[in-house]
Short mmCIF file of C-alpha atoms in Angstrom, two decimals:
data_model
loop_
_atom_site.label_atom_id
_atom_site.label_comp_id
_atom_site.label_asym_id
_atom_site.label_seq_id
_atom_site.Cartn_x
_atom_site.Cartn_y
_atom_site.Cartn_z
CA MET C 16 -2.57 -5.54 93.41
CA ILE C 17 -5.40 -6.82 95.63
CA ARG C 18 -7.85 -6.80 92.74
CA THR C 19 -5.37 -8.68 90.57
CA LEU C 20 -4.83 -11.24 93.32
CA GLN C 21 -8.59 -11.68 93.75
CA LYS C 22 -9.02 -12.08 89.99
CA LYS C 23 -6.33 -14.77 89.85
CA PHE C 24 -7.95 -16.58 92.79
CA VAL C 25 -11.35 -16.59 91.07
CA ILE C 26 -9.87 -17.75 87.75
CA THR C 27 -7.87 -20.55 89.37
CA ALA C 28 -10.83 -21.74 91.43
CA MET C 29 -13.18 -21.69 88.43
CA ILE C 30 -10.70 -23.59 86.27
CA ALA C 31 -10.63 -26.34 88.89
CA ILE C 32 -14.43 -26.33 89.23
CA THR C 33 -14.89 -26.36 85.45
CA ALA C 34 -12.53 -29.32 85.09
CA LEU C 35 -14.40 -31.20 87.83
CA LEU C 36 -17.81 -30.50 86.28
CA LEU C 37 -16.63 -31.54 82.82
CA PHE C 38 -15.22 -34.75 84.28
CA LEU C 39 -18.44 -35.57 86.13
CA LEU C 40 -20.66 -34.76 83.14
CA GLY C 41 -18.41 -36.79 80.88
CA VAL C 42 -18.47 -39.80 83.20
CA ILE C 43 -22.27 -39.63 83.60
CA ASN C 44 -23.00 -39.37 79.87
CA ILE C 45 -20.38 -41.92 78.83
CA ALA C 46 -21.74 -44.36 81.42
CA ASN C 47 -25.24 -43.71 80.10
CA VAL C 48 -24.19 -44.39 76.50
CA ILE C 49 -22.30 -47.55 77.48
CA GLY C 50 -25.28 -48.76 79.53
CA MET C 51 -27.62 -48.13 76.59
CA SER C 52 -25.27 -49.98 74.25
CA ASN C 53 -24.97 -52.96 76.57
CA GLU C 54 -28.73 -53.13 77.05
CA ALA C 55 -29.22 -53.01 73.27
CA ASN C 56 -26.78 -55.89 72.80
CA ARG C 57 -28.57 -57.87 75.52
CA THR C 58 -31.94 -57.24 73.88
CA MET C 59 -30.65 -58.30 70.46
CA GLN C 60 -29.25 -61.50 71.93
CA ILE C 61 -32.62 -62.28 73.55
CA ILE C 62 -34.39 -61.72 70.22
CA LEU C 63 -31.83 -63.81 68.36
CA ASN C 64 -32.10 -66.71 70.81
CA ASN C 65 -35.89 -66.63 70.57
CA GLU C 66 -35.91 -66.53 66.78
CA ASN C 67 -33.12 -69.07 66.23
CA GLY C 68 -34.77 -71.67 68.42
CA LYS C 69 -31.87 -71.92 70.82
CA GLU C 70 -34.46 -71.73 73.55
CA PRO C 71 -38.13 -72.72 73.62
CA PRO C 72 -40.37 -69.92 72.32
CA MET C 73 -40.66 -67.38 75.09
CA GLN C 74 -43.89 -67.54 77.06
CA ARG C 75 -45.45 -64.96 79.34
CA PRO C 76 -44.49 -65.54 83.01
CA PRO C 77 -47.32 -66.97 85.07
CA ALA C 78 -47.21 -64.15 87.65
CA PRO C 79 -45.66 -60.69 88.03
CA GLN C 80 -42.05 -60.80 89.14
CA GLY C 81 -40.15 -58.18 91.10
CA GLY C 82 -36.80 -56.71 90.22
CA PRO C 83 -35.63 -55.53 86.79
CA LYS C 84 -37.45 -56.11 83.54
CA ASN C 85 -37.46 -59.80 82.63
CA GLU C 86 -36.58 -61.18 79.20
CA TYR C 87 -40.22 -61.56 78.15
CA ASP C 88 -40.99 -57.91 78.87
CA THR C 89 -37.77 -56.88 77.15
CA LEU C 90 -38.77 -58.88 74.05
CA MET C 91 -42.35 -57.59 73.97
CA SER C 92 -41.35 -53.92 74.47
CA SER C 93 -38.70 -53.89 71.75
CA ASN C 94 -39.16 -52.55 68.23
CA TYR C 95 -37.32 -54.74 65.75
CA PHE C 96 -37.53 -56.65 62.52
CA ILE C 97 -35.93 -59.89 61.37
CA ALA C 98 -34.46 -61.05 58.07
CA ARG C 99 -33.08 -64.44 57.03
CA PHE C 100 -30.75 -65.23 54.16
CA ASP C 101 -30.02 -68.67 52.76
CA ALA C 102 -26.57 -70.05 52.10
CA SER C 103 -26.50 -68.44 48.63
CA GLY C 104 -27.25 -64.97 50.06
CA GLN C 105 -30.90 -64.77 48.96
CA LEU C 106 -33.44 -63.15 51.28
CA ILE C 107 -35.87 -65.90 52.20
CA TYR C 108 -37.69 -64.44 55.19
CA LEU C 109 -38.61 -60.93 56.39
CA ASP C 110 -40.74 -60.12 59.45
CA THR C 111 -41.57 -56.44 60.15
CA SER C 112 -44.57 -57.08 62.40
CA ARG C 113 -42.69 -55.86 65.49
CA THR C 114 -42.02 -52.34 64.19
CA SER C 115 -43.78 -49.63 62.20
CA ALA C 116 -40.64 -47.55 61.70
CA VAL C 117 -39.93 -49.06 58.26
CA SER C 118 -41.88 -50.53 55.39
CA GLU C 119 -41.13 -53.98 53.97
CA SER C 120 -39.24 -52.50 51.02
CA GLN C 121 -37.12 -50.32 53.32
CA ALA C 122 -36.51 -53.26 55.62
CA LYS C 123 -35.43 -55.37 52.64
CA THR C 124 -32.97 -52.68 51.51
CA LEU C 125 -31.51 -52.34 55.02
CA ALA C 126 -31.20 -56.11 55.40
CA GLU C 127 -29.41 -56.55 52.06
CA THR C 128 -27.06 -53.64 52.83
CA ALA C 129 -26.17 -55.08 56.23
CA TYR C 130 -25.66 -58.58 54.78
CA GLN C 131 -23.41 -57.30 51.98
CA SER C 132 -21.29 -55.24 54.40
CA GLY C 133 -19.66 -58.40 55.70
CA LYS C 134 -19.77 -57.14 59.30
CA GLN C 135 -21.22 -59.23 62.09
CA GLN C 136 -22.76 -56.20 63.75
CA GLY C 137 -23.11 -52.49 63.11
CA GLU C 138 -25.55 -49.63 62.75
CA THR C 139 -27.54 -48.31 59.85
CA ALA C 140 -30.10 -45.51 59.97
CA GLN C 141 -31.81 -45.75 63.37
CA PHE C 142 -31.21 -49.49 63.74
CA ARG C 143 -28.45 -51.60 65.22
CA TYR C 144 -28.08 -54.97 63.59
CA LEU C 145 -26.63 -58.33 64.56
CA ILE C 146 -25.85 -61.16 62.12
CA ALA C 147 -25.60 -64.77 63.34
CA ASN C 148 -25.81 -68.23 61.84
CA SER C 149 -29.37 -69.46 61.65
CA ARG C 150 -30.27 -72.74 63.30
CA MET C 151 -33.66 -72.81 61.65
CA SER C 152 -32.16 -73.33 58.17
CA PRO C 153 -28.83 -72.99 56.37
CA GLY C 154 -27.84 -69.32 56.19
CA VAL C 155 -27.89 -66.39 58.58
CA THR C 156 -30.41 -64.45 60.66
CA VAL C 157 -30.19 -60.65 60.87
CA ILE C 158 -31.79 -58.83 63.82
CA PHE C 159 -32.50 -55.08 63.45
CA LEU C 160 -33.27 -53.27 66.73
CA ASP C 161 -34.75 -49.77 66.66
CA LEU C 162 -32.63 -47.50 68.94
CA SER C 163 -34.32 -44.18 68.18
CA GLU C 164 -35.92 -44.01 71.63
CA GLU C 165 -32.64 -44.85 73.40
CA ARG C 166 -30.73 -42.28 71.37
CA PHE C 167 -33.31 -39.62 72.14
CA SER C 168 -32.98 -40.55 75.81
CA CYS C 169 -29.18 -40.15 75.63
CA ILE C 170 -29.45 -36.77 73.91
CA TRP C 171 -32.02 -35.61 76.45
CA MET C 172 -29.76 -36.78 79.27
CA LEU C 173 -26.85 -34.89 77.72
CA LEU C 174 -28.86 -31.67 77.43
CA LEU C 175 -30.21 -31.93 80.96
CA SER C 176 -26.78 -32.66 82.44
CA CYS C 177 -25.20 -29.76 80.50
CA ALA C 178 -27.96 -27.41 81.65
CA ALA C 179 -27.49 -28.56 85.24
CA GLY C 180 -23.73 -28.17 84.85
CA ILE C 181 -24.09 -24.61 83.56
CA VAL C 182 -26.39 -23.69 86.44
CA CYS C 183 -23.99 -25.25 88.96
CA TRP C 184 -21.05 -23.45 87.33
CA GLY C 185 -22.86 -20.12 87.60
CA VAL C 186 -23.77 -20.73 91.24
CA MET C 187 -20.19 -21.74 92.05
CA LEU C 188 -18.87 -18.64 90.28
CA LEU C 189 -21.09 -16.48 92.47
CA PHE C 190 -19.93 -18.27 95.63
CA VAL C 191 -16.26 -18.04 94.63
CA ILE C 192 -16.56 -14.31 93.95
CA LEU C 193 -18.29 -13.74 97.27
CA LEU C 194 -15.79 -15.86 99.18
CA SER C 195 -12.67 -14.69 97.31
CA LYS C 196 -12.35 -11.51 99.38
CA LYS C 197 -12.49 -13.52 102.58
CA ALA C 198 -10.05 -16.11 101.24
CA ILE C 199 -7.37 -13.60 100.26
CA ARG C 200 -7.97 -11.25 103.19
CA PRO C 201 -4.91 -12.43 105.20
CA ILE C 202 -2.68 -12.05 102.14
CA ALA C 203 -4.25 -8.70 101.30
CA GLN C 204 -3.67 -7.45 104.83
CA THR C 205 -0.03 -8.55 104.69
CA ILE C 206 0.48 -6.79 101.36
CA GLU C 207 -1.18 -3.63 102.64
CA LYS C 208 1.04 -3.67 105.73
CA GLN C 209 4.12 -4.08 103.57
CA LYS C 210 3.07 -1.19 101.35
CA GLN C 211 2.32 0.98 104.35
CA PHE C 212 5.66 0.08 105.91
CA VAL C 213 7.56 1.03 102.74
CA THR C 214 5.68 4.31 102.46
CA ASP C 215 6.10 5.23 106.12
CA ALA C 216 9.72 4.14 106.24
CA GLY C 217 10.47 6.07 103.09
CA HIS C 218 9.08 9.30 104.44
CA GLU C 219 10.72 8.78 107.84
CA ILE C 220 14.14 8.04 106.34
CA LYS C 221 14.02 11.02 104.00
CA THR C 222 14.30 13.48 106.88
CA PRO C 223 17.49 12.07 108.52
CA LEU C 224 19.04 11.63 105.06
CA ALA C 225 18.43 15.28 104.27
CA ILE C 226 19.91 16.28 107.64
CA ILE C 227 22.99 14.10 107.09
CA GLN C 228 23.46 15.52 103.61
CA SER C 229 23.11 19.13 104.73
CA ASN C 230 25.38 18.66 107.77
CA THR C 231 28.03 17.03 105.61
CA GLU C 232 27.93 19.94 103.18
CA ALA C 233 28.11 22.41 106.07
CA MET C 234 31.12 20.55 107.51
CA GLU C 235 32.85 20.77 104.15
CA LEU C 236 32.41 24.54 104.16
CA TYR C 237 34.52 24.78 107.32
CA GLN C 238 36.96 21.88 106.90
CA GLY C 239 36.96 21.28 103.17
CA GLU C 240 36.01 18.09 101.30
CA THR C 241 37.63 14.92 102.59
CA LYS C 242 37.41 11.32 101.41
CA TRP C 243 35.12 10.56 104.34
CA SER C 244 32.71 13.44 103.64
CA LYS C 245 32.69 12.46 99.96
CA ARG C 246 31.73 8.87 100.82
CA ILE C 247 29.01 10.08 103.18
CA LYS C 248 27.46 12.21 100.43
CA GLU C 249 27.67 9.38 97.88
CA GLN C 250 25.97 6.89 100.18
CA THR C 251 23.26 9.31 101.32
CA THR C 252 22.54 10.16 97.68
CA ARG C 253 22.39 6.47 96.83
CA LEU C 254 20.08 5.72 99.76
CA SER C 255 17.89 8.70 98.87
CA ASP C 256 17.53 7.41 95.29
CA LEU C 257 16.64 3.99 96.63
CA MET C 258 13.91 5.39 98.87
CA ASN C 259 12.51 7.44 95.98
CA ASP C 260 12.35 4.32 93.83
CA LEU C 261 10.70 2.31 96.61
CA LEU C 262 8.07 5.01 97.06
CA LEU C 263 7.49 5.02 93.30
CA LEU C 264 6.98 1.24 93.33
CA ALA C 265 4.60 1.53 96.29
CA LYS C 266 2.53 4.09 94.42
CA MET C 267 2.41 1.85 91.36
CA ASP C 268 1.36 -1.15 93.43
CA GLU C 269 -1.41 0.88 95.06
CA GLY C 270 -2.54 2.21 91.68
CA ILE C 271 -2.37 5.82 92.84
CA LEU C 272 0.37 6.91 90.44
CA VAL C 273 -1.15 9.49 88.10
CA ARG C 274 -0.72 8.60 84.44
CA ASN C 275 -1.16 11.43 81.97
CA GLU C 276 -1.67 9.66 78.66
CA THR C 277 -0.80 11.73 75.60
CA THR C 278 0.23 11.05 72.02
CA PHE C 279 3.87 11.99 71.49
CA CYS C 280 6.86 11.22 69.28
CA ILE C 281 8.64 8.31 70.91
CA SER C 282 11.56 8.61 68.48
CA GLU C 283 12.37 12.05 69.87
CA VAL C 284 12.21 10.85 73.50
CA LEU C 285 14.52 7.92 72.77
CA ASN C 286 17.06 10.10 70.93
CA GLN C 287 17.12 12.55 73.85
CA THR C 288 17.73 9.69 76.29
CA ILE C 289 20.58 8.31 74.16
CA VAL C 290 22.24 11.74 74.06
CA SER C 291 22.13 11.97 77.87
CA PHE C 292 24.22 8.76 78.12
CA GLU C 293 26.87 9.71 75.55
CA THR C 294 29.43 10.76 78.18
CA GLN C 295 29.15 7.46 80.11
CA ILE C 296 29.28 5.48 76.88
CA GLN C 297 32.44 7.26 75.73
CA ARG C 298 34.07 6.87 79.16
CA LYS C 299 33.72 3.06 78.95
CA ASP C 300 34.68 3.00 75.25
CA ILE C 301 31.40 1.29 74.36
CA ARG C 302 30.44 0.94 70.69
CA LEU C 303 26.88 2.25 70.29
CA THR C 304 24.71 1.31 67.30
CA ALA C 305 21.35 3.08 67.16
CA ALA C 306 18.73 2.55 64.44
CA VAL C 307 15.80 4.77 65.41
CA SER C 308 12.96 5.22 62.92
CA GLU C 309 11.80 8.80 62.77
CA ASN C 310 8.39 10.23 63.67
CA LEU C 311 7.00 7.17 65.47
CA THR C 312 4.22 8.10 67.87
CA VAL C 313 2.57 6.25 70.76
CA SER C 314 -0.11 7.00 73.35
CA ALA C 315 1.27 6.79 76.90
CA ASP C 316 2.64 8.89 79.74
CA ARG C 317 5.61 10.74 78.21
CA SER C 318 7.52 11.23 81.48
CA GLN C 319 7.08 7.58 82.49
CA ILE C 320 8.22 6.33 79.08
CA ALA C 321 11.29 8.60 79.33
CA HIS C 322 11.96 7.08 82.77
CA LEU C 323 11.60 3.59 81.27
CA PHE C 324 14.14 4.40 78.55
CA THR C 325 16.53 5.85 81.13
CA ILE C 326 16.36 2.69 83.27
CA LEU C 327 16.97 0.35 80.32
CA LEU C 328 19.86 2.39 78.91
CA ASP C 329 21.39 2.89 82.36
CA ASN C 330 21.20 -0.87 82.92
CA ALA C 331 22.83 -1.52 79.53
CA VAL C 332 25.67 0.95 80.16
CA LYS C 333 26.34 -0.35 83.70
CA TYR C 334 26.64 -3.98 82.72
CA THR C 335 28.40 -3.62 79.36
CA GLU C 336 32.10 -4.34 79.74
CA SER C 337 34.67 -1.76 78.63
CA GLY C 338 35.00 -1.97 74.86
CA GLY C 339 31.64 -3.80 74.62
CA GLN C 340 28.70 -3.00 72.38
CA ILE C 341 25.17 -1.65 72.78
CA ARG C 342 22.63 -1.92 69.96
CA ILE C 343 19.38 0.07 70.01
CA SER C 344 16.59 -0.25 67.48
CA LEU C 345 13.16 1.38 67.31
CA GLU C 346 10.87 0.42 64.46
CA LYS C 347 7.28 -0.30 63.58
CA PRO C 348 7.23 -3.47 61.45
CA SER C 349 3.49 -3.94 61.87
CA LYS C 350 0.79 -2.48 64.10
CA GLN C 351 3.07 -2.43 67.13
CA THR C 352 6.11 -0.26 67.73
CA VAL C 353 9.09 -2.34 68.87
CA LEU C 354 12.05 -1.13 70.94
CA GLN C 355 15.03 -3.45 71.38
CA ILE C 356 18.08 -2.71 73.51
CA GLU C 357 20.91 -5.24 73.37
CA ASN C 358 24.18 -5.16 75.25
CA THR C 359 27.15 -7.44 75.66
CA CYS C 360 28.49 -8.41 79.08
CA ASP C 361 31.25 -10.52 80.59
CA CYS C 362 28.81 -13.30 81.48
CA LEU C 363 25.05 -13.68 81.58
CA PRO C 364 23.13 -14.05 84.87
CA GLY C 365 22.63 -17.65 85.89
CA VAL C 366 18.83 -17.34 86.05
CA ALA C 367 15.93 -17.30 83.61
CA PRO C 368 15.38 -13.86 81.97
CA PRO C 369 12.06 -13.14 83.79
CA LYS C 370 13.95 -13.38 87.11
CA LEU C 371 15.83 -10.19 86.21
CA PHE C 372 12.69 -8.15 86.90
CA ASP C 373 12.42 -9.34 90.51
CA ARG C 374 12.94 -6.66 93.13
CA PHE C 375 16.43 -6.47 94.61
CA TYR C 376 17.70 -9.24 92.34
CA ARG C 377 21.47 -8.97 91.84
CA ALA C 378 23.41 -11.09 89.39
CA ASP C 379 26.66 -10.05 91.09
CA ASP C 380 26.51 -8.25 94.44
CA ALA C 381 30.10 -7.01 94.31
CA ARG C 382 29.75 -5.65 90.79
CA THR C 383 26.35 -4.08 91.54
CA GLN C 384 27.86 -2.16 94.44
CA LYS C 385 30.66 -1.01 92.17
CA THR C 386 28.32 0.24 89.46
CA GLY C 387 25.98 1.86 91.97
CA GLY C 388 22.90 -0.25 91.35
CA TYR C 389 20.71 -1.84 93.99
CA GLY C 390 18.61 -4.31 91.98
CA ILE C 391 15.37 -2.38 91.69
CA GLY C 392 15.62 -0.53 88.37
CA LEU C 393 14.27 -3.30 86.13
CA SER C 394 11.41 -3.90 88.57
CA ILE C 395 10.44 -0.24 88.20
CA ALA C 396 10.73 -0.57 84.43
CA ARG C 397 8.34 -3.51 84.45
CA SER C 398 5.86 -1.62 86.66
CA ILE C 399 6.00 1.38 84.29
CA ALA C 400 5.39 -0.94 81.33
CA GLU C 401 2.41 -2.57 83.04
CA ALA C 402 0.97 0.82 84.05
CA ASN C 403 1.10 1.96 80.42
CA LYS C 404 -0.16 -1.41 79.07
CA LEU C 405 3.14 -2.26 77.38
CA SER C 406 5.03 -5.54 77.13
CA LEU C 407 8.57 -5.65 78.53
CA THR C 408 10.57 -8.88 78.18
CA ALA C 409 14.18 -10.01 78.46
CA SER C 410 16.00 -12.70 76.50
CA TYR C 411 19.49 -14.11 76.09
CA LEU C 412 20.76 -14.06 72.50
CA ASP C 413 24.04 -15.88 73.13
CA THR C 414 26.47 -16.49 75.98
CA GLN C 415 27.37 -12.79 76.27
CA THR C 416 24.43 -10.82 74.89
CA ILE C 417 21.14 -9.86 76.54
CA ARG C 418 18.18 -8.15 74.91
CA PHE C 419 15.30 -6.15 76.40
CA THR C 420 12.23 -5.76 74.18
CA VAL C 421 9.38 -3.29 74.66
CA LEU C 422 6.18 -3.60 72.60
CA PHE C 423 4.01 -0.47 72.38
#
């Protein structure tokens, strides 16, 4: 129980940390890509203005200037080439002196492809292009800016941030594991105290129950059985069964219940359990339909599986109305063996099916007292299933039918 709680704490904490790291890495890299894109657009506009004559030809500043890179430095440090087309779409000018990434023939092909695309801007190969009306002559000017260095920078930034994120994730995992024991210590102590209380109380109550039972039987030897002595014996037996079940749950929670795993015929165990309930079924005039495939085997603790079957069938018999129906099926349609126990009832519990496995849950207190239950049987069944690595679920088929399914 404590280990499971610690594991859930670590998983929950790491999910939150992972989400935060992914968000931060995403924001950083997206911001980097957007910044690179905006800077590329700014550079292309500077080149276009300089080439189109919208501004006087750019001259070198007379003295160094502080602050960010000025437009002259941006222009001189950029790798680009320029193409001009006349009004009829003929290439009339091509300047590749500002880049060595392409030859004139490659530049011509790229320029014609970009012009024929009909788009004002876009990307081709390692270049981003911008098409604008030329003020130097009728036609358009196409600016191609080499972004290979910026793209490499973005990829490098992505790799570095991912590597840093992985390292941070690993460090945080180590810290969470180390701190998880301290974080859940108050809860663990409370759970341990509860377990110890149940165990101690169970052993302490067993002795007075045995004394009450034996004294009642001795009294009956002298005075005969009366309705009061009969009720005393019924209630002490019921309380004794409850304490035994609580001690069994405590052992399961503490993981000290011995499980002797063997391979056995589950069909035989189920048939034996059904036979043991025939008298109760006949007394309530319940229609029983059993379809049990023969010679199905599983690997589990035989006695615990028999106890599981007893709990599920006892629950079905208790809550099936007189003249109702119980359907049992055991088959192996694929790799897993499937047990299904369905029973009709006057009305279904007003809660979700998983709630039925909660300890001391009662759908109807008055009826539970009448049938002798105390709301702990299905909780034990779930613990047995978990101990043997089985799946036990409940579902409502209609307004008066409930099904319990066990997957082996």
